[in-house]
Amino acid sequence: IFSQIIAMNLTQRRSTMKKLIAILLSLVCILGLVGCSQETTYQSTEIPNVSIRILNVSPSGATIIIKDTNDKPFVYGEWYKIEKESNGKWYEVKTIIDDYGFADIGYLIEENSKNKEITLNVDWKWLYGELPTGQYRLLKQVDNKYISVEFDIV
C-alpha cells in the first residue's frame, strides 16, 4: 500500500494519508473501549463523614479502606462495581461471567473502634479477569448511594 502511495501525486497522497489516519484513530478509539460496555449509570456521591481509599492495587485485586465517623455508621456489603475511564467518561467494565452475585453480608464498624474504619480485600479476578493498563474506579454502595475510589493499573 505504501508503494502505491508513493506513485500518487501530492493531492492523492494527502487524501489517502488522511483516510489512513482516520482509520487508525478509529481503531485506537475502538481498542480503548475493548472490555468496557456502556457508559455508566452510577453517580458517585460525597457522603458526609464517609471516605474510601485503596491500597495494594494489582491487576487482580486491591484492598479498600472505608472510614465512617458518623455517630451511627453505615452497613457495608460485598457488592462493588469497576468502571474504566475513557475520554473523560466512565464506562462499566464487562464481567467475564454472566451469572454472578455477591454474598449478602453486612460489615459494621465496631462501636469502640478508634480509627472508625473497615478493611475489605477485593479480588475482582473472578468477575472481571485481570484488568489491563488504564484508569479505573471502584464503586461501593452506601445507603442507596455510591462512593468511589479511583486507581490506576500500570
XYZ file of N, CA, C and O in Angstrom:
616
model
N 0.822 -1.189 0.000
C 0.000 0.000 0.000
C 0.869 1.258 0.000
O 0.529 2.241 -0.643
N 2.019 1.220 0.686
C 2.880 2.386 0.716
C 3.544 2.638 -0.635
O 3.776 3.784 -1.002
N 3.837 1.581 -1.398
C 4.406 1.783 -2.734
C 3.386 2.443 -3.654
O 3.733 3.233 -4.524
N 2.108 2.117 -3.443
C 1.054 2.760 -4.231
C 0.936 4.237 -3.865
O 0.701 5.079 -4.719
N 1.100 4.550 -2.598
C 1.011 5.943 -2.152
C 2.139 6.760 -2.758
O 1.937 7.893 -3.186
N 3.348 6.200 -2.838
C 4.499 6.906 -3.409
C 4.252 7.229 -4.875
O 4.633 8.296 -5.355
N 3.582 6.354 -5.596
C 3.329 6.559 -7.023
C 2.253 7.621 -7.275
O 2.112 8.099 -8.394
N 1.508 8.026 -6.268
C 0.437 9.010 -6.439
C 0.994 10.421 -6.460
O 2.084 10.686 -5.961
N 0.190 11.342 -7.006
C 0.596 12.741 -6.940
C 0.335 13.266 -5.527
O -0.281 12.600 -4.705
N 0.774 14.477 -5.247
C 0.715 15.034 -3.903
C -0.709 15.124 -3.362
O -0.976 14.774 -2.207
N -1.668 15.562 -4.154
C -3.056 15.685 -3.716
C -3.636 14.320 -3.360
O -4.311 14.163 -2.334
N -3.348 13.320 -4.200
C -3.846 11.976 -3.928
C -3.212 11.411 -2.662
O -3.873 10.733 -1.870
N -1.915 11.690 -2.462
C -1.225 11.210 -1.267
C -1.854 11.777 0.000
O -2.090 11.056 0.958
N -2.108 13.088 -0.013
C -2.699 13.732 1.169
C -4.063 13.121 1.480
O -4.380 12.839 2.628
N -4.866 12.915 0.461
C -6.197 12.347 0.647
C -6.108 10.930 1.213
O -6.829 10.565 2.150
N -5.206 10.127 0.660
C -5.034 8.749 1.118
C -4.494 8.719 2.541
O -4.951 7.921 3.370
N -3.540 9.577 2.852
C -2.977 9.618 4.199
C -4.038 10.047 5.222
O -4.091 9.511 6.320
N -4.900 11.002 4.854
C -5.970 11.416 5.762
C -6.907 10.248 6.055
O -7.345 10.050 7.193
N -7.209 9.463 5.034
C -8.077 8.301 5.230
C -7.403 7.273 6.148
O -8.039 6.706 7.034
N -6.108 7.032 5.918
C -5.377 6.083 6.758
C -5.324 6.550 8.215
O -5.506 5.752 9.136
N -5.092 7.830 8.405
C -5.042 8.380 9.768
C -6.405 8.248 10.431
O -6.510 7.870 11.596
N -7.478 8.526 9.688
C -8.832 8.396 10.234
C -9.121 6.953 10.637
O -9.704 6.693 11.698
N -8.695 6.011 9.813
C -8.901 4.595 10.122
C -8.110 4.207 11.367
O -8.629 3.537 12.264
N -6.853 4.640 11.451
C -6.025 4.321 12.620
C -6.591 4.929 13.895
O -6.637 4.275 14.941
N -7.057 6.174 13.826
C -7.645 6.805 15.003
C -8.920 6.088 15.436
O -9.183 5.928 16.626
N -9.704 5.643 14.477
C -10.919 4.888 14.799
C -10.563 3.584 15.511
O -11.214 3.198 16.480
N -9.529 2.903 15.022
C -9.099 1.658 15.654
C -8.614 1.891 17.083
O -8.921 1.115 17.982
N -7.867 2.973 17.289
C -7.378 3.295 18.622
C -8.551 3.543 19.565
O -8.575 3.062 20.693
N -9.555 4.280 19.099
C -10.739 4.538 19.933
C -11.465 3.242 20.259
O -11.883 3.022 21.394
N -11.623 2.377 19.280
C -12.311 1.109 19.499
C -11.522 0.252 20.475
O -12.073 -0.318 21.411
N -10.217 0.165 20.294
C -9.383 -0.647 21.176
C -9.371 -0.088 22.592
O -9.277 -0.830 23.557
N -9.491 1.223 22.723
C -9.531 1.840 24.040
C -10.763 1.441 24.828
O -10.763 1.454 26.041
N -11.821 1.086 24.140
C -13.062 0.712 24.817
C -13.269 -0.795 24.911
O -14.247 -1.252 25.474
N -12.333 -1.575 24.386
C -12.465 -3.021 24.487
C -12.487 -3.401 25.956
O -11.719 -2.913 26.762
N -13.402 -4.271 26.309
C -13.536 -4.663 27.702
C -14.501 -3.778 28.461
O -14.809 -4.044 29.600
N -14.957 -2.725 27.863
C -15.922 -1.844 28.504
C -17.244 -1.970 27.781
O -17.294 -2.244 26.595
N -18.302 -1.759 28.515
C -19.611 -1.837 27.895
C -20.167 -0.439 27.748
O -19.561 0.394 27.105
N -21.257 -0.172 28.375
C -21.922 1.101 28.196
C -21.415 2.148 29.177
O -20.817 1.831 30.188
N -21.725 3.408 28.843
C -21.384 4.481 29.756
C -22.137 4.251 31.064
O -23.267 3.780 31.079
N -21.523 4.606 32.158
C -22.082 4.288 33.472
C -23.410 4.986 33.748
O -23.671 6.073 33.238
N -24.213 4.343 34.560
C -25.432 4.963 35.065
C -25.274 5.274 36.554
O -26.178 5.812 37.170
N -24.123 4.937 37.115
C -23.859 5.156 38.535
C -23.268 6.539 38.756
O -22.380 6.960 38.034
N -23.763 7.221 39.759
C -23.239 8.531 40.133
C -22.547 8.415 41.482
O -23.167 8.022 42.470
N -21.273 8.749 41.496
C -20.539 8.746 42.755
C -20.932 9.997 43.540
O -21.055 11.077 42.978
N -21.146 9.818 44.844
C -21.647 10.898 45.687
C -20.753 11.066 46.902
O -20.207 10.096 47.417
N -20.626 12.295 47.362
C -19.950 12.544 48.633
C -20.960 12.252 49.738
O -22.074 12.767 49.721
N -20.580 11.425 50.675
C -21.448 11.110 51.804
C -20.770 11.676 53.054
O -19.601 11.380 53.304
N -21.488 12.496 53.803
C -20.870 13.116 54.981
C -20.229 12.085 55.909
O -20.819 11.043 56.212
N -19.010 12.393 56.319
C -18.256 11.593 57.291
C -17.866 10.204 56.793
O -17.554 9.333 57.592
N -17.916 9.981 55.482
C -17.515 8.703 54.902
C -16.447 8.955 53.841
O -16.612 9.822 52.977
N -15.363 8.203 53.903
C -14.315 8.298 52.881
C -13.839 6.901 52.524
O -14.018 5.955 53.293
N -13.242 6.784 51.353
C -12.753 5.487 50.881
C -11.372 5.693 50.276
O -11.116 6.702 49.615
N -10.483 4.756 50.550
C -9.157 4.789 49.905
C -8.804 3.377 49.490
O -9.404 2.401 49.935
N -7.810 3.287 48.616
C -7.443 1.991 48.034
C -5.942 1.785 48.173
O -5.155 2.720 48.001
N -5.556 0.557 48.506
C -4.151 0.188 48.696
C -3.872 -1.125 47.980
O -4.793 -1.868 47.641
N -2.600 -1.429 47.799
C -2.165 -2.727 47.276
C -2.869 -3.102 45.966
O -3.321 -4.237 45.796
N -2.951 -2.150 45.059
C -3.652 -2.383 43.792
C -2.814 -3.281 42.892
O -1.609 -3.084 42.730
N -3.467 -4.280 42.298
C -2.842 -5.142 41.296
C -3.880 -5.362 40.197
O -5.045 -5.005 40.375
N -3.494 -5.961 39.077
C -4.483 -6.233 38.024
C -5.624 -7.153 38.471
O -6.673 -7.190 37.844
N -5.441 -7.874 39.577
C -6.470 -8.830 40.006
C -7.188 -8.456 41.302
O -8.111 -9.155 41.712
N -6.799 -7.374 41.953
C -7.489 -7.009 43.181
C -6.827 -5.863 43.910
O -5.842 -5.292 43.451
N -7.396 -5.535 45.075
C -6.884 -4.435 45.891
C -7.477 -4.540 47.288
O -8.360 -5.359 47.551
N -6.996 -3.681 48.157
C -7.544 -3.543 49.495
C -8.199 -2.178 49.571
O -7.587 -1.185 49.181
N -9.442 -2.136 50.033
C -10.088 -0.835 50.219
C -10.348 -0.620 51.701
O -10.621 -1.564 52.440
N -10.220 0.621 52.093
C -10.462 1.001 53.482
C -11.529 2.084 53.479
O -11.384 3.113 52.827
N -12.612 1.803 54.200
C -13.707 2.761 54.306
C -13.693 3.317 55.724
O -13.698 2.561 56.704
N -13.662 4.639 55.811
C -13.706 5.305 57.109
C -15.077 5.957 57.251
O -15.534 6.664 56.360
N -15.729 5.691 58.371
C -17.080 6.197 58.623
C -17.124 6.721 60.053
O -17.139 5.944 61.005
N -17.116 8.040 60.199
C -17.089 8.645 61.527
C -18.476 9.121 61.981
O -18.581 9.905 62.917
N -19.508 8.655 61.324
C -20.867 9.004 61.741
C -21.165 8.399 63.113
O -20.624 7.353 63.475
N -22.048 9.051 63.871
C -22.458 8.513 65.168
C -23.100 7.143 65.010
O -22.928 6.258 65.837
N -23.855 6.988 63.930
C -24.441 5.686 63.601
C -23.883 5.282 62.229
O -24.420 5.665 61.190
N -22.779 4.524 62.202
C -22.133 4.174 60.925
C -23.043 3.347 60.016
O -23.944 2.653 60.482
N -22.766 3.430 58.727
C -23.493 2.662 57.727
C -23.061 1.195 57.780
O -22.022 0.860 58.341
N -23.849 0.347 57.133
C -23.504 -1.066 56.950
C -22.971 -1.195 55.524
O -23.559 -0.659 54.585
N -21.863 -1.909 55.363
C -21.212 -2.052 54.053
C -21.278 -3.503 53.612
O -20.998 -4.412 54.381
N -21.648 -3.708 52.357
C -21.787 -5.054 51.823
C -20.625 -5.460 50.935
O -19.650 -4.728 50.752
N -20.749 -6.635 50.342
C -19.732 -7.187 49.440
C -19.770 -6.538 48.056
O -18.773 -6.526 47.355
N -20.924 -6.040 47.637
C -21.125 -5.543 46.277
C -20.124 -4.450 45.927
O -19.802 -3.579 46.745
N -19.644 -4.517 44.686
C -18.823 -3.451 44.112
C -18.980 -3.489 42.601
O -19.453 -4.467 42.024
N -18.583 -2.435 41.967
C -18.590 -2.332 40.503
C -17.294 -1.645 40.114
O -16.830 -0.739 40.797
N -16.708 -2.095 38.989
C -15.498 -1.448 38.477
C -15.822 -0.797 37.140
O -16.482 -1.386 36.282
N -15.345 0.435 36.997
C -15.537 1.198 35.762
C -14.187 1.697 35.264
O -13.262 1.875 36.056
N -14.107 1.895 33.956
C -12.876 2.376 33.333
C -13.131 3.739 32.710
O -14.171 3.958 32.089
N -12.153 4.632 32.872
C -12.262 5.974 32.309
C -11.740 5.980 30.873
O -10.706 5.395 30.572
N -12.482 6.620 29.998
C -12.053 6.795 28.613
C -12.592 8.130 28.115
O -13.807 8.362 28.158
N -11.701 8.989 27.689
C -12.070 10.312 27.171
C -12.948 11.092 28.140
O -13.935 11.713 27.742
N -12.623 11.038 29.420
C -13.335 11.824 30.415
C -14.662 11.243 30.868
O -15.375 11.865 31.649
N -15.019 10.057 30.406
C -16.270 9.424 30.798
C -15.981 8.063 31.413
O -14.984 7.433 31.093
N -16.885 7.611 32.270
C -16.742 6.317 32.921
C -17.615 5.285 32.226
O -18.777 5.554 31.912
N -17.031 4.106 31.988
C -17.723 3.000 31.335
C -17.627 1.766 32.214
O -16.580 1.486 32.798
N -18.729 1.032 32.295
C -18.736 -0.196 33.072
C -17.804 -1.217 32.421
O -17.852 -1.407 31.209
N -16.961 -1.846 33.216
C -16.098 -2.905 32.717
C -16.954 -4.166 32.595
O -17.702 -4.508 33.517
N -16.854 -4.846 31.464
C -17.631 -6.068 31.255
C -17.134 -7.176 32.176
O -15.936 -7.338 32.378
N -18.073 -7.929 32.682
C -17.710 -9.076 33.511
C -17.367 -10.258 32.600
O -17.814 -10.319 31.458
N -16.571 -11.172 33.135
C -16.192 -12.344 32.344
C -17.170 -13.494 32.533
O -17.062 -14.518 31.865
N -18.112 -13.313 33.468
C -19.178 -14.293 33.668
C -20.510 -13.548 33.653
O -20.575 -12.363 33.985
N -21.559 -14.253 33.248
C -22.867 -13.604 33.151
C -23.678 -13.709 34.434
O -24.298 -12.750 34.862
N -23.702 -14.881 35.011
C -24.496 -15.095 36.218
C -23.598 -15.040 37.439
O -22.777 -15.936 37.659
N -23.755 -13.999 38.216
C -22.947 -13.856 39.420
C -23.758 -13.105 40.468
O -24.794 -12.506 40.179
N -23.294 -13.166 41.663
C -23.927 -12.449 42.759
C -22.912 -12.218 43.851
O -21.806 -12.751 43.819
N -23.287 -11.416 44.815
C -22.429 -11.119 45.947
C -23.103 -11.643 47.209
O -24.329 -11.618 47.325
N -22.296 -12.115 48.138
C -22.836 -12.577 49.411
C -23.557 -11.422 50.101
O -23.103 -10.276 50.064
N -24.686 -11.710 50.702
C -25.493 -10.685 51.375
C -25.024 -10.548 52.825
O -25.704 -10.941 53.769
N -23.823 -9.997 52.962
C -23.179 -9.843 54.263
C -23.092 -8.348 54.557
O -22.801 -7.553 53.674
N -23.333 -7.981 55.785
C -23.188 -6.587 56.191
C -22.003 -6.427 57.113
O -21.900 -7.115 58.134
N -21.078 -5.540 56.731
C -19.912 -5.263 57.564
C -20.164 -3.976 58.338
O -20.538 -2.960 57.766
N -19.946 -4.049 59.634
C -20.151 -2.898 60.506
C -18.819 -2.436 61.080
O -17.937 -3.254 61.357
N -18.724 -1.144 61.294
C -17.559 -0.618 62.001
C -17.837 -0.799 63.493
O -18.910 -0.442 63.982
N -16.890 -1.360 64.187
C -17.071 -1.615 65.615
C -17.298 -0.311 66.359
O -16.636 0.693 66.087
N -18.231 -0.348 67.277
C -18.636 0.851 68.004
C -17.474 1.523 68.734
O -17.374 2.740 68.774
N -16.591 0.733 69.309
C -15.470 1.287 70.073
C -14.187 1.402 69.258
O -13.122 1.616 69.818
N -14.294 1.273 67.943
C -13.118 1.333 67.083
C -12.512 2.736 67.111
O -13.205 3.733 66.925
N -11.203 2.820 67.350
C -10.511 4.116 67.375
C -10.492 4.783 66.003
O -10.751 5.952 65.864
N -10.167 4.000 64.980
C -9.989 4.595 63.658
C -11.266 4.626 62.823
O -11.291 5.206 61.753
N -12.342 4.000 63.298
C -13.653 4.030 62.612
C -13.545 3.564 61.161
O -14.136 4.134 60.261
N -12.759 2.509 60.933
C -12.511 2.010 59.576
C -12.843 0.530 59.475
O -12.766 -0.202 60.463
N -13.166 0.133 58.258
C -13.215 -1.290 57.925
C -12.304 -1.507 56.723
O -12.178 -0.637 55.859
N -11.669 -2.649 56.686
C -10.768 -3.015 55.593
C -11.378 -4.190 54.848
O -11.753 -5.199 55.462
N -11.504 -4.041 53.535
C -12.067 -5.096 52.701
C -11.065 -5.465 51.616
O -10.567 -4.580 50.897
N -10.770 -6.745 51.500
C -9.918 -7.223 50.413
C -10.821 -7.589 49.246
O -11.736 -8.404 49.397
N -10.568 -6.967 48.106
C -11.402 -7.170 46.925
C -10.597 -7.921 45.871
O -9.566 -7.436 45.417
N -11.071 -9.114 45.522
C -10.457 -9.916 44.458
C -11.418 -9.883 43.280
O -12.447 -10.548 43.295
N -11.106 -9.068 42.279
C -12.026 -8.935 41.136
C -11.674 -9.844 39.973
O -12.363 -9.856 38.966
N -10.635 -10.638 40.112
C -10.227 -11.515 39.009
C -11.347 -12.483 38.621
O -11.546 -12.766 37.449
N -12.094 -12.994 39.587
C -13.177 -13.946 39.313
C -14.302 -13.313 38.502
O -15.012 -13.993 37.785
N -14.452 -11.983 38.623
C -15.572 -11.295 37.988
C -15.176 -10.530 36.730
O -15.910 -10.518 35.746
N -14.007 -9.902 36.758
C -13.558 -9.070 35.630
C -12.312 -9.613 34.930
O -11.929 -9.094 33.891
N -11.670 -10.612 35.505
C -10.377 -11.046 34.990
C -9.316 -10.056 35.451
O -9.578 -9.180 36.269
N -8.113 -10.193 34.936
C -7.060 -9.236 35.268
C -7.284 -7.976 34.445
O -7.459 -8.050 33.223
N -7.268 -6.842 35.102
C -7.526 -5.575 34.420
C -6.286 -5.129 33.649
O -5.183 -5.140 34.189
N -6.471 -4.696 32.394
C -5.346 -4.164 31.633
C -5.007 -2.740 32.097
O -5.754 -2.130 32.877
N -3.910 -2.218 31.617
C -3.473 -0.872 31.955
C -4.599 0.129 31.712
O -5.312 0.052 30.715
N -4.757 1.055 32.639
C -5.765 2.098 32.472
C -6.134 2.734 33.793
O -5.619 2.376 34.850
N -7.049 3.706 33.714
C -7.557 4.366 34.912
C -8.951 3.829 35.202
O -9.808 3.784 34.323
N -9.162 3.437 36.446
C -10.397 2.796 36.869
C -10.937 3.473 38.114
O -10.265 4.274 38.757
N -12.173 3.094 38.445
C -12.719 3.431 39.752
C -13.542 2.250 40.252
O -14.123 1.501 39.466
N -13.528 2.092 41.562
C -14.309 1.052 42.225
C -15.431 1.761 42.965
O -15.193 2.726 43.695
N -16.653 1.296 42.751
C -17.819 1.866 43.413
C -18.310 0.920 44.502
O -18.307 -0.298 44.314
N -18.729 1.488 45.616
C -19.351 0.743 46.712
C -20.666 1.431 47.024
O -20.757 2.653 47.022
N -21.677 0.624 47.308
C -22.982 1.172 47.648
C -23.048 1.476 49.141
O -22.636 0.666 49.973
N -23.573 2.661 49.440
C -23.753 3.095 50.820
C -25.141 3.717 50.928
O -25.375 4.804 50.396
N -26.065 3.009 51.562
C -27.400 3.551 51.809
C -28.050 4.104 50.528
O -28.468 5.251 50.477
N -28.105 3.298 49.488
C -28.707 3.652 48.190
C -27.989 4.781 47.453
O -28.549 5.414 46.562
N -26.754 5.041 47.834
C -25.885 5.985 47.123
C -24.593 5.237 46.828
O -24.402 4.106 47.255
N -23.687 5.891 46.087
C -22.436 5.233 45.723
C -21.257 6.128 46.047
O -21.271 7.317 45.740
N -20.250 5.525 46.655
C -18.970 6.191 46.834
C -17.987 5.497 45.901
O -18.197 4.349 45.503
N -16.932 6.202 45.528
C -15.963 5.586 44.620
C -14.551 6.005 44.984
O -14.334 7.021 45.641
N -13.628 5.186 44.519
C -12.212 5.487 44.661
C -11.547 5.152 43.328
O -11.794 4.110 42.741
N -10.738 6.093 42.838
C -10.052 5.897 41.557
C -8.703 5.240 41.776
O -8.067 5.427 42.822
N -8.275 4.474 40.762
C -6.974 3.814 40.828
C -6.456 3.565 39.417
O -7.222 3.581 38.459
N -5.152 3.360 39.315
C -4.514 3.089 38.026
C -3.914 1.694 38.017
O -3.362 1.250 39.027
N -4.034 1.049 36.889
C -3.292 -0.190 36.624
C -2.206 0.207 35.637
O -2.496 0.709 34.556
N -0.955 -0.009 36.021
C 0.177 0.392 35.157
C 0.953 -0.806 34.678
O 0.857 -1.881 35.191
